[in-house]
XYZ file of C-alpha atoms in Angstrom:
716
model
C -16.036 -24.805 25.383
C -18.452 -21.963 24.707
C -21.370 -21.912 27.115
C -24.690 -23.236 25.806
C -27.924 -21.303 26.084
C -28.392 -17.595 25.376
C -25.550 -15.241 26.217
C -24.325 -11.799 25.181
C -20.545 -11.540 24.812
C -18.432 -8.412 24.812
C -15.662 -8.546 22.250
C -13.891 -6.539 19.550
C -14.878 -6.379 15.884
C -12.375 -6.714 13.068
C -14.553 -6.440 9.992
C -12.102 -3.620 9.236
C -9.107 -2.488 11.300
C -10.886 0.015 13.587
C -11.342 -2.492 16.447
C -14.754 -1.289 17.624
C -16.512 -2.805 20.605
C -19.418 -5.159 19.897
C -22.038 -7.108 21.801
C -22.559 -10.544 20.267
C -25.716 -12.457 21.080
C -25.107 -16.204 20.968
C -27.780 -18.880 21.318
C -26.668 -22.490 21.738
C -23.245 -21.732 20.335
C -24.418 -19.769 17.291
C -24.266 -16.015 16.649
C -27.728 -14.562 16.070
C -27.134 -10.814 16.486
C -24.286 -8.266 16.593
C -24.651 -4.780 18.096
C -22.320 -1.947 19.017
C -21.032 -1.811 22.581
C -21.949 1.569 24.148
C -19.328 1.049 26.872
C -16.411 0.790 24.461
C -14.337 4.001 24.848
C -13.499 4.311 21.141
C -16.678 3.308 19.306
C -19.197 4.127 22.079
C -21.899 1.929 20.555
C -21.248 2.689 16.891
C -21.181 -0.208 14.464
C -20.967 -0.161 10.676
C -22.753 -2.456 8.211
C -19.703 -4.715 7.958
C -19.856 -5.431 11.678
C -23.618 -5.978 11.772
C -23.433 -8.355 8.816
C -20.443 -10.364 9.996
C -22.555 -13.283 11.141
C -23.244 -13.803 7.433
C -19.501 -14.198 6.961
C -19.202 -16.721 9.768
C -22.065 -18.891 8.495
C -21.834 -18.223 4.773
C -22.455 -21.394 2.753
C -19.287 -20.737 0.723
C -16.997 -20.244 3.707
C -13.973 -22.514 3.640
C -14.316 -25.105 6.384
C -11.633 -27.706 5.592
C -8.110 -27.738 4.143
C -8.129 -28.133 0.363
C -5.462 -29.462 -1.984
C -5.338 -28.735 -5.705
C -5.862 -31.800 -7.884
C -6.187 -30.207 -11.330
C -4.061 -27.653 -13.133
C -3.402 -24.342 -11.390
C -6.451 -22.157 -11.787
C -8.634 -25.016 -13.029
C -10.765 -25.022 -9.889
C -10.392 -28.704 -8.991
C -9.858 -29.492 -5.327
C -10.044 -32.288 -2.805
C -10.550 -32.108 0.921
C -7.552 -33.217 2.976
C -6.850 -33.484 6.674
C -4.829 -30.857 8.484
C -2.149 -33.469 9.127
C -1.842 -34.233 5.416
C -1.834 -30.557 4.441
C 0.778 -29.575 7.038
C 2.976 -32.579 6.178
C 2.989 -31.850 2.467
C 3.452 -28.100 2.850
C 6.353 -28.601 5.278
C 7.980 -31.172 2.981
C 7.733 -28.918 -0.064
C 9.013 -25.845 1.813
C 12.069 -27.782 3.013
C 12.694 -29.062 -0.492
C 12.548 -25.551 -1.975
C 14.638 -24.066 0.835
C 17.365 -26.688 0.404
C 17.462 -26.250 -3.371
C 17.053 -22.486 -3.800
C 17.783 -21.028 -0.370
C 15.419 -19.622 2.273
C 15.035 -16.298 0.439
C 13.198 -18.162 -2.355
C 10.243 -18.484 0.036
C 8.101 -15.410 0.739
C 5.142 -14.705 3.008
C 2.676 -11.843 3.065
C -0.561 -10.489 4.459
C -2.655 -7.492 3.486
C -6.048 -5.826 3.520
C -7.470 -6.749 6.907
C -4.551 -8.746 8.315
C -6.409 -10.628 11.064
C -3.828 -12.827 12.835
C -2.104 -13.242 9.493
C 0.371 -10.444 10.150
C 2.330 -12.161 12.958
C 1.560 -15.612 11.519
C 3.146 -14.927 8.144
C 5.999 -12.908 9.651
C 6.945 -15.686 12.079
C 6.887 -18.226 9.268
C 9.271 -16.205 7.097
C 11.571 -15.527 10.050
C 11.688 -19.178 11.070
C 12.993 -19.984 7.581
C 15.526 -17.133 7.755
C 13.816 -15.603 4.742
C 13.860 -11.804 4.553
C 10.909 -11.806 2.156
C 7.904 -10.857 4.248
C 5.572 -7.920 3.811
C 2.228 -6.391 4.380
C 1.984 -6.525 0.612
C 0.132 -3.218 0.179
C 2.798 -1.254 2.057
C 4.725 0.073 -0.930
C 1.704 2.192 -1.862
C -0.499 2.091 1.233
C 0.847 3.419 4.572
C 4.492 2.621 3.744
C 5.182 6.104 2.325
C 3.857 7.924 5.365
C 5.605 5.506 7.752
C 8.919 6.273 6.074
C 8.234 10.016 5.817
C 7.135 10.406 9.421
C 9.884 8.151 10.760
C 12.644 10.249 9.198
C 10.935 13.501 10.218
C 10.031 12.901 13.863
C 10.662 9.234 14.555
C 7.221 7.642 14.367
C 3.694 7.602 12.992
C 1.257 10.235 14.252
C -1.316 10.677 11.458
C -3.347 7.438 11.557
C -6.798 7.019 13.106
C -5.343 5.998 16.500
C -3.010 9.020 16.620
C -5.421 11.880 15.950
C -7.168 13.506 18.887
C -10.325 14.752 17.132
C -12.324 14.864 20.322
C -10.147 17.656 21.715
C -9.209 19.407 18.487
C -10.432 22.764 17.229
C -9.287 22.227 13.632
C -9.266 18.876 11.862
C -7.620 18.341 8.484
C -8.624 15.205 6.558
C -6.118 14.667 3.769
C -6.908 12.078 1.096
C -9.556 10.143 2.988
C -13.280 9.762 3.502
C -13.849 8.489 7.063
C -17.638 8.638 6.650
C -17.224 5.541 4.470
C -13.987 4.089 5.823
C -13.649 4.870 9.543
C -17.091 5.728 10.825
C -15.974 6.235 14.424
C -13.487 8.877 13.305
C -16.190 10.491 11.156
C -18.495 10.614 14.185
C -15.773 12.247 16.276
C -15.076 14.791 13.532
C -18.747 15.690 13.198
C -19.133 15.971 16.978
C -16.131 18.291 17.083
C -17.612 20.329 14.252
C -20.910 20.662 16.121
C -19.085 22.230 19.086
C -17.309 24.700 16.786
C -14.217 22.938 15.457
C -13.298 23.724 11.862
C -12.859 20.987 9.252
C -10.606 21.109 6.194
C -10.812 18.299 3.635
C -8.279 17.827 0.852
C -9.528 15.457 -1.830
C -10.128 15.438 -5.606
C -13.657 14.159 -4.887
C -16.506 15.835 -3.040
C -16.844 12.906 -0.666
C -19.418 12.587 2.087
C -16.761 13.927 4.453
C -15.771 16.801 2.156
C -19.413 17.854 1.881
C -19.322 18.723 5.605
C -16.057 20.671 5.485
C -15.596 24.358 6.165
C -12.946 24.350 3.439
C -12.703 21.748 0.679
C -9.583 21.813 -1.468
C -10.267 19.945 -4.722
C -6.737 19.401 -5.948
C -5.638 17.782 -9.199
C -4.779 14.130 -8.435
C -1.105 13.582 -7.667
C -0.272 17.164 -6.671
C -0.482 16.765 -2.878
C 3.157 17.712 -2.264
C 2.742 20.985 -4.146
C -0.338 21.860 -2.100
C 1.417 21.101 1.191
C 4.420 23.166 0.119
C 2.103 26.018 -0.851
C 0.533 25.909 2.611
C 4.031 25.857 4.143
C 4.834 28.921 2.057
C 1.868 30.842 3.490
C 2.529 29.771 7.074
C 6.231 30.618 6.907
C 6.012 33.896 4.980
C 3.192 35.167 7.200
C 5.128 34.006 10.292
C 2.163 32.133 11.729
C 4.151 28.994 12.526
C 4.866 27.924 16.123
C 8.089 29.857 16.655
C 8.865 28.382 20.063
C 8.478 24.768 18.942
C 10.434 25.360 15.742
C 13.245 27.099 17.622
C 13.577 24.449 20.337
C 12.682 21.235 18.580
C 13.220 21.520 14.827
C 16.321 21.521 12.658
C 16.434 22.555 9.026
C 13.839 25.323 9.245
C 15.858 27.782 7.164
C 16.361 25.162 4.474
C 12.646 24.333 4.524
C 11.829 28.016 4.293
C 14.035 28.364 1.224
C 12.285 25.399 -0.406
C 8.797 26.625 0.514
C 9.496 30.045 -0.998
C 9.664 28.301 -4.387
C 5.985 27.368 -4.023
C 4.007 30.593 -3.956
C 0.219 30.264 -3.723
C -0.029 31.490 -7.319
C 2.347 28.837 -8.609
C 0.710 26.120 -6.521
C -2.731 27.158 -7.738
C -1.617 26.547 -11.327
C -0.205 23.136 -10.396
C -3.073 21.892 -8.232
C -6.135 23.677 -9.612
C -6.946 24.996 -6.123
C -7.529 28.749 -5.948
C -4.912 30.979 -4.311
C -7.478 32.219 -1.825
C -8.434 28.714 -0.720
C -4.784 27.724 -0.314
C -4.201 30.757 1.890
C -7.436 30.289 3.848
C -6.698 26.633 4.621
C -3.113 27.368 5.644
C -4.135 30.239 7.909
C -6.979 28.313 9.518
C -4.785 25.283 10.253
C -1.825 27.313 11.546
C -3.786 29.763 13.681
C -6.228 27.329 15.287
C -4.922 25.603 18.403
C -4.977 22.713 18.813
C -5.268 21.158 15.365
C -4.837 17.612 14.096
C -4.220 16.197 10.643
C -5.633 12.847 9.525
C -3.579 11.492 6.626
C -5.063 8.718 4.508
C -3.994 6.681 1.502
C -5.249 9.106 -1.153
C -1.980 10.952 -0.575
C 0.034 7.731 -0.913
C -1.326 6.079 -4.045
C 0.442 8.657 -6.223
C 3.794 8.859 -7.963
C 5.303 11.291 -5.421
C 3.903 9.534 -2.382
C 6.743 9.714 0.147
C 7.743 13.315 -0.476
C 4.091 14.341 -0.328
C 3.899 12.718 3.098
C 7.141 14.478 4.073
C 5.665 17.872 3.187
C 2.596 17.126 5.296
C 4.797 15.945 8.191
C 6.572 19.303 8.066
C 3.195 21.086 8.190
C 2.308 19.291 11.401
C 5.699 20.066 12.894
C 6.016 23.794 12.235
C 2.504 24.425 13.554
C 3.467 22.757 16.852
C 0.746 20.119 16.707
C 2.963 17.159 17.614
C 1.969 15.221 20.748
C -0.303 17.891 22.200
C -3.872 17.424 23.392
C -6.120 17.828 20.376
C -3.208 17.298 17.980
C -1.324 14.350 16.485
C -0.228 11.998 19.252
C 2.426 9.419 19.903
C 0.727 6.448 21.582
C 0.830 5.899 25.363
C 0.400 2.144 25.808
C 1.259 0.223 29.005
C 4.979 0.136 29.715
C 6.663 -3.121 28.736
C 4.014 -4.065 26.182
C 5.216 -5.626 22.957
C 3.022 -3.724 20.502
C 1.096 -5.484 17.773
C 3.957 -5.025 15.296
C 6.858 -5.375 17.726
C 8.583 -7.809 15.364
C 9.422 -5.046 12.873
C 11.662 -3.331 15.428
C 15.360 -3.761 14.830
C 16.023 -6.012 17.822
C 13.514 -8.579 16.538
C 14.580 -8.596 12.907
C 16.902 -10.803 10.895
C 20.627 -9.993 10.666
C 21.549 -7.218 8.245
C 23.308 -9.571 5.843
C 20.028 -11.463 5.385
C 17.856 -8.347 5.150
C 20.147 -6.962 2.444
C 18.923 -9.804 0.228
C 15.267 -8.856 0.608
C 13.559 -8.162 -2.717
C 13.687 -4.378 -3.153
C 16.408 -3.734 -0.542
C 18.860 -2.388 -3.093
C 16.325 -0.321 -5.038
C 14.298 0.986 -2.068
C 16.453 0.705 1.068
C 14.068 2.671 3.296
C 11.201 0.333 2.401
C 13.055 -2.973 2.219
C 16.604 -2.637 3.524
C 18.111 -3.258 6.967
C 17.684 0.418 7.942
C 14.046 0.598 6.831
C 11.537 1.352 9.618
C 9.683 -1.926 9.004
C 11.693 -3.911 6.435
C 9.197 -5.167 3.815
C 9.695 -6.598 0.363
C 8.652 -4.534 -2.658
C 5.643 -6.411 -3.995
C 5.880 -5.560 -7.732
C 9.550 -6.624 -7.767
C 8.672 -9.824 -5.894
C 6.022 -10.597 -8.515
C 8.595 -10.066 -11.268
C 11.073 -12.333 -9.471
C 8.442 -15.083 -9.625
C 8.229 -14.594 -13.391
C 11.857 -14.042 -14.418
C 13.935 -15.290 -11.477
C 15.784 -12.010 -10.885
C 17.498 -10.972 -8.703
C 16.890 -14.582 -7.655
C 13.956 -16.964 -8.038
C 10.920 -16.850 -5.769
C 9.554 -20.378 -5.704
C 7.042 -20.411 -2.842
C 4.604 -17.973 -1.273
C 2.428 -18.198 1.807
C -0.237 -15.529 1.293
C -3.002 -14.363 3.590
C -4.621 -11.931 1.187
C -6.215 -11.579 -2.239
C -3.217 -10.448 -4.300
C -4.825 -10.926 -7.703
C -7.505 -8.361 -6.913
C -5.600 -5.908 -4.724
C -2.240 -5.503 -6.476
C -1.535 -3.385 -9.578
C -1.488 -5.226 -12.892
C -3.723 -8.143 -11.905
C -2.866 -10.189 -15.003
C 0.847 -10.146 -14.197
C 0.138 -11.106 -10.575
C -2.068 -14.000 -11.685
C 0.545 -15.281 -14.155
C 3.309 -14.975 -11.558
C 1.423 -16.954 -8.922
C 0.891 -19.747 -11.429
C 4.683 -20.005 -11.852
C 5.293 -20.864 -8.197
C 6.214 -24.370 -7.130
C 4.147 -23.844 -3.992
C 1.409 -21.348 -3.213
C -0.357 -21.673 0.144
C -3.274 -19.342 0.865
C -4.815 -18.710 4.289
C -8.417 -17.671 3.617
C -12.063 -17.417 4.635
C -13.412 -17.870 1.092
C -12.254 -19.152 -2.273
C -10.917 -16.011 -3.966
C -9.283 -15.557 -7.379
C -5.932 -15.779 -5.582
C -6.879 -18.932 -3.686
C -7.981 -20.536 -6.940
C -4.381 -20.650 -8.211
C -3.000 -22.066 -4.947
C -1.719 -25.552 -4.245
C -3.225 -25.578 -0.759
C -5.993 -23.403 0.672
C -6.175 -23.400 4.460
C -9.370 -22.303 6.255
C -8.842 -19.701 8.963
C -10.834 -18.714 12.032
C -12.698 -15.418 12.137
C -12.142 -12.910 14.924
C -15.238 -14.273 16.680
C -13.475 -17.635 16.977
C -10.170 -16.622 18.601
C -8.762 -14.950 21.720
C -6.464 -11.995 21.099
C -4.872 -8.970 22.760
C -5.961 -5.675 21.167
C -3.754 -2.593 21.475
C -4.892 -0.479 18.529
C -5.896 2.452 20.717
C -4.278 5.703 21.945
C -3.549 4.691 25.563
C -5.318 1.471 26.476
C -5.495 -2.218 25.678
C -8.277 -4.767 25.838
C -9.019 -8.334 24.789
C -10.868 -9.910 21.939
C -12.616 -13.019 23.229
C -13.823 -16.099 21.422
C -17.608 -16.105 21.389
C -18.134 -19.315 19.392
C -16.088 -22.374 18.591
C -14.432 -22.277 15.143
C -16.809 -23.614 12.515
C -15.783 -26.674 10.557
C -12.058 -27.298 10.896
C -10.953 -23.651 10.760
C -7.737 -22.833 12.595
C -6.183 -19.751 14.142
C -3.524 -18.537 11.680
C -0.872 -18.571 14.387
C -1.616 -22.240 14.976
C -1.131 -22.967 11.273
C 2.294 -21.330 11.316
C 3.388 -23.091 14.488
C 2.400 -26.458 13.067
C 4.240 -25.872 9.780
C 7.394 -24.733 11.550
C 7.253 -27.649 13.981
C 6.734 -30.152 11.150
C 9.751 -28.709 9.339
C 11.874 -29.324 12.420
C 12.696 -25.634 12.700
C 12.507 -23.182 15.566
C 11.772 -19.525 15.978
C 15.466 -18.679 16.165
C 14.926 -15.238 17.657
C 11.830 -16.291 19.520
C 12.816 -19.150 21.803
C 10.589 -17.916 24.626
C 7.680 -17.476 22.239
C 8.190 -20.960 20.858
C 8.299 -22.443 24.340
C 4.955 -20.855 25.185
C 3.253 -22.289 22.080
C 0.860 -20.413 19.840
C -1.727 -20.185 22.631
C 0.783 -18.225 24.727
C 1.342 -15.468 22.206
C -0.726 -12.876 24.096
C 1.072 -13.520 27.383
C 4.387 -13.316 25.536
C 3.466 -9.784 24.438
C 2.392 -8.895 27.986
C 5.295 -10.547 29.797
C 6.995 -7.300 30.886
C 3.817 -5.438 31.853
C 2.881 -7.303 35.014
C -0.451 -8.203 33.360
C -1.545 -11.626 32.149
C -3.983 -12.100 29.308
C -6.478 -14.054 31.423
C -6.665 -11.096 33.798
C -8.071 -8.818 31.058
C -11.754 -9.587 31.294
C -14.102 -9.215 28.319
C -15.044 -5.568 28.012
C -12.262 -4.467 30.370
C -9.709 -1.803 29.384
C -6.244 -1.415 30.850
C -5.246 2.240 30.645
C -1.878 3.919 30.659
C -1.648 7.570 31.749
C -2.067 9.874 28.754
C 1.095 11.952 28.531
C 1.691 14.840 26.142
C 4.907 16.323 24.777
C 6.788 13.135 25.604
C 9.658 14.404 23.457
C 10.574 16.860 26.233
C 11.954 13.907 28.235
C 14.007 12.041 25.658
C 13.720 13.993 22.436
C 12.565 12.541 19.131
C 13.801 9.196 17.827
C 15.652 10.752 14.909
C 19.448 10.932 14.447
C 19.475 14.485 15.833
C 16.875 13.901 18.543
C 14.798 16.678 16.991
C 12.218 17.056 14.253
C 14.218 16.933 11.035
C 12.593 19.271 8.537
C 15.796 18.715 6.569
C 16.147 14.928 6.770
C 19.625 13.601 7.486
C 18.397 10.091 6.659
C 17.093 11.078 3.239
C 20.381 12.852 2.580
C 22.335 9.740 3.602
C 20.395 7.628 1.104
C 20.670 10.128 -1.728
C 17.118 11.455 -1.641
C 16.179 15.110 -1.523
C 16.319 15.942 2.217
C 13.551 18.504 1.740
C 10.024 17.832 0.510
C 9.581 18.476 -3.192
C 6.785 18.321 -5.735
C 7.302 16.077 -8.750
C 4.763 16.063 -11.546
C 2.983 12.684 -11.863
C 4.710 10.319 -14.265
C 1.548 10.236 -16.353
C -0.546 13.392 -16.543
C -1.822 16.075 -18.930
C 1.440 17.954 -18.238
C 4.096 15.210 -18.227
C 2.632 13.074 -21.038
C 0.643 15.491 -23.241
C 0.994 13.137 -26.211
C -1.470 10.761 -24.516
C -4.213 13.321 -23.947
C -5.866 12.998 -27.336
C -6.580 9.286 -26.825
C -6.719 9.250 -23.002
C -8.242 12.613 -22.022
C -9.279 11.906 -18.414
C -7.390 11.672 -15.123
C -8.145 8.380 -13.404
C -8.292 7.901 -9.641
C -9.109 4.560 -8.048
C -10.167 3.340 -4.614
C -13.336 4.741 -3.124
C -14.062 2.316 -0.308
C -17.672 2.069 0.803
C -19.321 1.264 4.110
C -20.166 -2.163 2.734
C -16.732 -3.569 1.890
C -13.224 -3.577 3.271
C -11.007 -3.697 0.198
C -11.880 -7.016 -1.536
C -13.676 -8.455 1.510
C -17.441 -8.818 1.798
C -18.696 -9.023 -1.776
C -20.337 -12.391 -1.113
C -22.244 -11.184 1.971
C -25.951 -10.716 1.039
C -26.671 -7.751 3.326
C -23.579 -5.903 2.108
C -24.025 -6.737 -1.564
C -27.532 -5.338 -1.364
C -26.052 -2.018 -0.225
C -23.466 -1.904 -3.040
C -24.463 -4.369 -5.771
C -22.129 -3.159 -8.546
C -18.733 -1.679 -9.192
C -19.166 2.039 -9.812
C -17.453 4.639 -11.977
C -18.057 8.296 -11.113
C -18.347 10.718 -14.030
C -19.162 14.434 -14.046
C -22.528 15.282 -15.707
C -20.894 17.476 -18.375
C -18.484 14.690 -19.285
C -21.236 12.079 -19.320
C -23.379 14.211 -21.615
C -20.537 14.599 -24.116
C -19.951 10.837 -24.086
C -23.615 9.878 -24.280
C -23.482 8.123 -20.917
C -26.473 8.049 -18.584
C -26.899 7.039 -14.955
C -26.633 3.267 -14.594
C -25.042 2.590 -17.990
C -22.177 0.119 -18.109
C -19.034 1.955 -19.149
C -15.742 0.678 -20.561
C -12.510 2.043 -19.077
C -9.096 1.814 -20.761
C -5.625 3.118 -19.878
C -2.455 3.292 -21.992
C -1.333 -0.109 -20.651
C -2.066 -2.834 -23.173
C -5.374 -3.694 -24.744
C -7.236 -4.636 -21.578
C -10.437 -2.888 -20.573
C -12.848 -3.229 -17.689
C -16.429 -2.164 -17.186
C -18.178 -0.467 -14.301
C -21.639 1.010 -13.816
C -21.897 4.786 -14.276
C -22.761 7.103 -11.432
C -23.274 10.639 -12.722
C -22.146 13.085 -10.056
C -20.706 16.548 -9.565
C -18.483 15.099 -6.860
C -15.687 14.748 -9.434
C -14.077 17.323 -11.715
C -15.119 17.131 -15.394
C -11.612 15.921 -16.291
C -11.473 13.312 -13.505
C -12.869 9.776 -13.550
C -13.138 7.777 -10.340
C -13.338 3.958 -10.389
C -14.073 1.785 -7.392
C -11.266 -0.678 -6.588
C -11.011 -4.321 -5.488
C -13.996 -5.586 -7.426
C -14.609 -9.267 -8.165
C -17.657 -11.522 -8.397
C -17.649 -14.345 -5.808
C -20.956 -15.624 -7.183
C -19.456 -16.430 -10.584
C -18.616 -20.119 -10.685
C -15.595 -19.792 -12.957
C -12.287 -20.115 -11.052
C -11.361 -16.492 -11.794
C -14.654 -15.322 -10.207
C -14.984 -12.476 -12.691
C -11.553 -11.098 -11.812
C -11.027 -9.673 -15.301
C -14.374 -7.928 -15.727
C -14.528 -4.936 -13.362
C -11.305 -4.914 -11.362
C -9.561 -1.592 -12.002
C -6.200 -3.193 -11.189
C -6.413 -4.814 -14.583
C -5.497 -1.349 -15.874
C -2.982 -0.107 -13.290
C 0.736 -0.591 -13.817
C 3.483 -2.513 -12.000
C 6.460 -1.525 -14.168
C 8.852 1.391 -13.653
C 8.942 4.293 -13.229
C 8.357 3.754 -9.526
C 8.290 6.452 -6.886
C 11.983 6.522 -5.901
C 11.798 6.076 -2.107
C 9.102 3.465 -1.412
C 8.625 2.233 -4.966
C 4.984 3.246 -5.179
C 3.089 2.303 -8.325
C 0.653 5.157 -8.795
C -2.958 4.023 -8.975
C -4.281 7.587 -8.750
C -3.410 10.295 -11.226
C -3.193 8.077 -14.324
C -4.776 8.805 -17.707
C -7.722 6.926 -19.148
C -10.546 6.960 -21.642
C -14.146 5.908 -21.046
C -17.005 5.033 -23.367
C -20.408 3.443 -23.138
C -20.791 -0.324 -23.380
C -23.023 -0.941 -26.372
C -25.470 -3.768 -25.804
C -24.924 -6.728 -28.113
C-alpha cells in the first residue's frame, strides 16, 4: 500500500513518450502537485504542461473507473457497469467462439498514440491466440517508414529522440519536426547547443517555433523531402565533402548512389521543392563540413506519399557524412547487456512462425511492413479496416484496441463504420472516446502513476517508474487485463512460458533476467548505466546482409523496390493532378502537435484546454485576405474525397506559404454529450484518404501534401 501522510515520490512521466523525470507530491494517497526532477539525466528538471496537468487526468470526473458493457446499439451510448469477472468471462468466451469459427487471424489487437503498457499487453494477447494481426496502428505512416528505411540501410534506428546526441553536436538538423512543441527536452538541448555555437538546420514547410531559431530554414513544398535529400547528396558528393574514409571502409553502393544523386542537381531540386539553389547548397555544405553533426528525423517526412524512400535518402545523408554512432552524431543505443528492450517481442526469435505471419493483413502487399521479414511485423491498418467491412482477404471479427482509432486514422467515417461491423470490440481506455463509444466492452486502465514499470527509453541507461498512488476506482494495469483474458480462455503464452510462469507482476524481472539486475533493486530515481561506446560497428559490422551500410539496398532489390532512394511526385499535387487545382487550389498539411496535447489525448483536461481551446487552421495573410477570412473566423475545409467538410478556427500567420494550408490533427470534443463527441466536426481525418494509391513499401496514406479548398463559415 502507498504510504499515508505527505511524501514526494521520484518517478517517470508518460504524458507523452519522452519519459522525463518527475517529483510527485502525494498527501494521504492523493497527488497534489507534479514537478520536474532536476536530478533526472535526460530532462534535468524540465516538465511540459501535459506533465504538470496530469493530476487532472488521474482525478478527472469523466475518467473511466469501472468495466462497462454495451447495452444499447453500437454507438448509442448506453452502458452498464459490470464486474471485472463478468467482463473477462464474456470477453474470453466471445474470443474463443470467434477463434473457433473464423480462425485466430480473425482477431486483431492494436495500440497507438501514447502506448502506455498497451504495447506489450496487446501484443501478448494477439500472440497467445496465434493471431498475426497486431500493430502499433499508426506505424504505416508514423515511424514505420523510417524504421524500414534505416533497417535496410544500416540495420537499426538512429534518428529518434533517444538516438541523437544534441548535447555534443556542432550541427543539428531537424527534419519534419517541431520539438519546441513536441519534445521539449530535445528542444532545450538544441537551444543549449546553439548557444555554445552549434548550427541548426530546420527542414519544414512551416516556420515553426523551432524553425524560427534555425541558422538555415528550408521551406520545402510538402511531399518533396526525398528530392531535397537527393539534392543535398548531389552537393556533398559532387563537391567531395563526404567522409571518404567511412564511405570507403563501411559503405557499399556509393558509385550507384552517386549516379542517382547526379540526376538531382540543385537547380532541378529547387524547381521541385521551392527551396532556393543557394539554400540547398548552404545546408548541404554546413551539414557535411561540420563535425560532429546529428539529424533528428520526425514524422513530417513520413506522412507523405513517398515516405520510405524519403527516409532512405536521409539515411544515406547520415551515412556518407560519417555521422553514424559517433559522439555528437546519430547513435545506436548502449543499454545494459542482456536486457530485453521495451520492444523485444518484435525481434525474429520472439515472433510467430513464418507461415502464420504470412497471413498478416498487408503481408502480401507490404512485406517489409507486415511480412515475416519485416523489421517489426505489423498489420497495415487501412487494409485491416477494409477487411472488417468486406471480409477480404479474410474477415476480421474482433479487435482489442488501446487507442482512439476513429480520431487518429485516415478516413474517420470508414473507420467508424468498420468498427461497428465487428462482433467484438474491446477498448482499453482512460476516458470514453469516440472509439470507445462503439465498443462492446470498455475496460478502465491504470495511469503511469498507478503502476510499476522498467523504463529503458534512454541512450545508455535504465530506470524504474514507480507507483505513487493506488489505482483509482477499479482500474487495472493493461498487462493484468491481458493475462486474465488469456488465462480465462485456457490458453498460454506459447513462446513465453517463462513469462507466463512469472505472472504479469513479474514482467519487469523477465526483461531483466539476463542482466544480473532485479527490478526491486532499481530504486526510485536510480539509473543503471551501461558504458557509452561509439563506432560499435567496428567490432561486428552493421546488421545488414553485407555487414556494411547499404547505400544500394540489397533488401529493397530482393523485394522489387528501387534499391536507391528516389523522388516520386505526390499522388495528389499541383503537378500530378493539375485538373484539381481550379476547385482545390491549396496544399494541405495536417498534424501540428502542441504543448498541450499528445495526439488525441488531453482535450478534456481543463488546464490544457485553456492553453489550446480550439482546433486551428493556419492560413497565410495574403490567402486569408483573398478569401475574406479574418483571425478567429471559423473556416470550412474540403478535399476531393466525398462531400464531407470540417471546420477549424483561423490563425492568420506568415508561418505557412500562401499556397499551403495547415490543419491541426486529432481533434474531438470530449465535452459534447453525444456518443460521437463531435468526431465529425473538426477532425481533419474526416478528409484524409484510406484508399489506394498507397506508398508502395510501407503502405503510407499521405496526410500531408494533399489538395484542399477553404472558405469562411457564414453565420446562420
